[in-house]
Amino acid sequence: MPQLALYTFGVLKSPLADPAPLTREFYDIGAAVYRKISRRPGYLAHAEAADGDQGEIFGADWGAWGEFAVPAWYGKGRTVETTALAATLSLWTGLRPAFDAIYTGLHREALNRRYDWFERTGHPNYVFWWVADDVIPTWQDGVSGLEHLHAHGPAPHAFTFHHAFTPDGTPARAKGAGPLPQDGP
């Protein structure tokens, strides 16, 4: 059965190494959000650096998730001291479980604070695509999907909740209307 890949990307207002209270708060909430989301129904896995080092993103060993990559529009630093981004890559059983995890509870509270931490870039901040159940998506897959979404709009290989597709590529619902589609065939 196909699985849903989700890549998120945001440009932070300050580097991750910044000792300011807002940066520490973002880290603390982020860690708690990951703990909660990993227990949600429909959650399968997310990319984690093999050594567990939160500071080294670009040089970390991400295993089967591939080499860390960012969209072309990211123009801030790439060192431990200057990196100013937050990115996730995860797998879900379908759209409904992902929607429920993202728009409820602690993650919803964090979303309400996103403009405290993130710049408004004018680019999409997440993208979905379906993968076979034996495929682990890579960071580059996520970047390619996000860049496609920005340049060309939603497609079966790069979509959002509002413009979703089923695993067979059929549009899932009219623009922003109605309930989320059923997952899978």
XYZ file of C-alpha atoms in Angstrom:
185
model
C 0.000 0.000 0.000
C 1.439 3.426 -0.891
C 2.706 5.667 1.878
C 2.540 9.431 2.065
C 5.825 11.349 2.223
C 5.862 14.825 3.760
C 8.685 17.365 3.490
C 8.505 20.629 5.432
C 10.890 23.556 5.158
C 11.085 26.948 6.809
C 13.662 29.721 7.019
C 14.215 30.792 10.595
C 14.608 34.436 11.588
C 17.793 33.610 13.493
C 20.370 30.815 13.332
C 19.700 27.616 15.248
C 22.825 28.319 17.334
C 21.423 31.680 18.504
C 21.095 31.611 22.313
C 18.119 34.013 22.266
C 14.981 32.954 24.148
C 12.877 32.566 20.979
C 15.400 30.154 19.463
C 15.537 28.078 22.665
C 11.738 28.093 22.780
C 11.570 26.848 19.175
C 13.974 23.990 20.027
C 12.039 23.032 23.153
C 8.659 23.050 21.423
C 10.103 21.212 18.405
C 11.409 18.384 20.565
C 8.060 18.039 22.332
C 6.150 18.136 19.033
C 8.265 15.307 17.599
C 7.648 13.166 20.687
C 3.885 13.684 20.382
C 3.682 13.232 16.607
C 5.682 10.009 16.687
C 2.875 8.477 18.766
C 0.060 9.573 16.460
C -1.991 7.013 14.503
C -0.785 6.867 10.917
C 2.719 8.098 11.658
C 5.361 5.725 10.283
C 8.821 7.330 10.513
C 10.868 10.499 10.089
C 14.401 11.309 9.057
C 16.854 11.499 11.918
C 20.574 12.027 11.788
C 22.398 8.803 12.665
C 24.469 10.482 15.371
C 21.485 12.371 16.792
C 23.375 15.686 16.620
C 20.843 18.508 16.294
C 23.488 21.106 15.401
C 25.068 19.484 12.349
C 22.418 19.303 9.652
C 24.296 19.563 6.360
C 27.130 17.196 7.258
C 25.092 14.672 9.223
C 24.610 11.044 8.197
C 20.907 10.697 7.392
C 21.174 7.055 6.334
C 18.565 5.883 3.833
C 16.951 9.359 3.845
C 19.935 10.570 1.797
C 22.130 13.632 1.901
C 20.502 16.688 3.438
C 19.292 19.155 0.808
C 17.502 22.509 0.811
C 15.504 24.466 -1.782
C 17.401 26.834 -4.074
C 15.768 29.842 -2.394
C 17.445 29.126 0.962
C 20.208 31.703 1.179
C 21.297 31.607 4.797
C 24.166 29.732 6.400
C 25.193 26.109 6.196
C 27.489 25.797 9.197
C 26.561 24.874 12.759
C 26.831 28.544 13.726
C 24.889 30.020 10.789
C 22.221 27.496 9.741
C 18.803 29.161 10.028
C 16.285 26.581 8.878
C 13.917 23.919 10.074
C 13.138 20.947 7.850
C 11.410 17.625 8.370
C 10.924 14.541 6.241
C 8.393 11.951 7.336
C 6.207 9.050 6.245
C 2.490 8.616 6.950
C -0.196 6.086 6.151
C -2.335 8.782 4.537
C -3.582 12.346 4.425
C -6.108 12.151 7.252
C -3.606 10.971 9.884
C -1.089 13.614 8.764
C -3.765 16.326 8.825
C -4.936 15.306 12.281
C -1.384 15.299 13.667
C -0.453 18.648 12.138
C -3.617 20.611 12.903
C -4.341 19.471 16.457
C -2.653 19.537 19.818
C 0.860 20.778 20.430
C 1.765 20.995 16.743
C -1.227 23.265 16.135
C -0.057 25.467 19.013
C 3.393 25.643 17.403
C 1.850 26.530 14.017
C 0.086 29.431 15.669
C 3.530 30.764 16.697
C 5.296 30.143 13.349
C 5.685 33.821 12.504
C 7.566 34.365 15.754
C 10.262 31.980 14.488
C 10.041 31.833 10.682
C 10.464 34.353 7.890
C 7.637 34.793 5.408
C 9.360 33.731 2.204
C 6.506 33.559 -0.306
C 7.407 29.912 -0.969
C 5.430 26.825 0.047
C 6.529 25.378 3.358
C 5.467 21.777 2.814
C 4.808 19.220 0.102
C 3.318 15.719 -0.055
C 3.849 12.870 -2.522
C 3.053 9.165 -2.537
C 5.761 6.493 -2.421
C 5.649 2.710 -2.629
C 5.649 0.999 0.760
C 9.247 -0.172 0.287
C 10.604 3.298 -0.602
C 12.223 5.701 1.825
C 11.963 9.239 0.465
C 15.115 11.362 0.386
C 15.720 14.956 1.317
C 16.345 15.673 -2.365
C 12.940 14.176 -3.240
C 11.359 16.639 -0.831
C 13.297 19.603 -2.191
C 12.404 18.665 -5.771
C 8.730 18.405 -4.849
C 8.698 21.709 -2.981
C 10.459 23.501 -5.829
C 8.020 21.961 -8.339
C 5.068 23.019 -6.217
C 6.382 26.577 -6.084
C 7.174 26.823 -9.802
C 4.263 24.876 -11.315
C 1.599 24.304 -8.675
C 0.235 21.014 -7.355
C 0.625 17.745 -9.245
C 0.351 14.070 -8.251
C 4.063 14.102 -7.322
C 3.963 17.410 -5.378
C 0.782 18.500 -3.595
C -0.768 20.050 -0.503
C -3.770 19.339 1.699
C -5.821 21.856 -0.292
C -4.915 20.340 -3.662
C -4.411 16.666 -2.876
C -4.130 13.603 -5.076
C -4.811 9.930 -4.487
C -1.978 7.418 -4.944
C -3.138 6.770 -8.527
C -2.849 10.495 -9.376
C -6.543 11.370 -9.318
C -7.352 14.786 -7.844
C -8.730 14.107 -4.409
C -11.180 16.989 -4.063
C -12.137 20.385 -5.366
C -9.983 23.342 -4.378
C -10.209 23.655 -0.617
C -13.709 22.197 -0.367
C -15.105 19.219 1.441
C -13.528 16.589 3.645
C -10.110 15.117 3.063
C -10.070 12.252 0.585
C -9.953 8.633 1.602
C -6.410 7.278 1.722
C -5.325 4.800 -0.867
C -7.355 2.687 -3.273
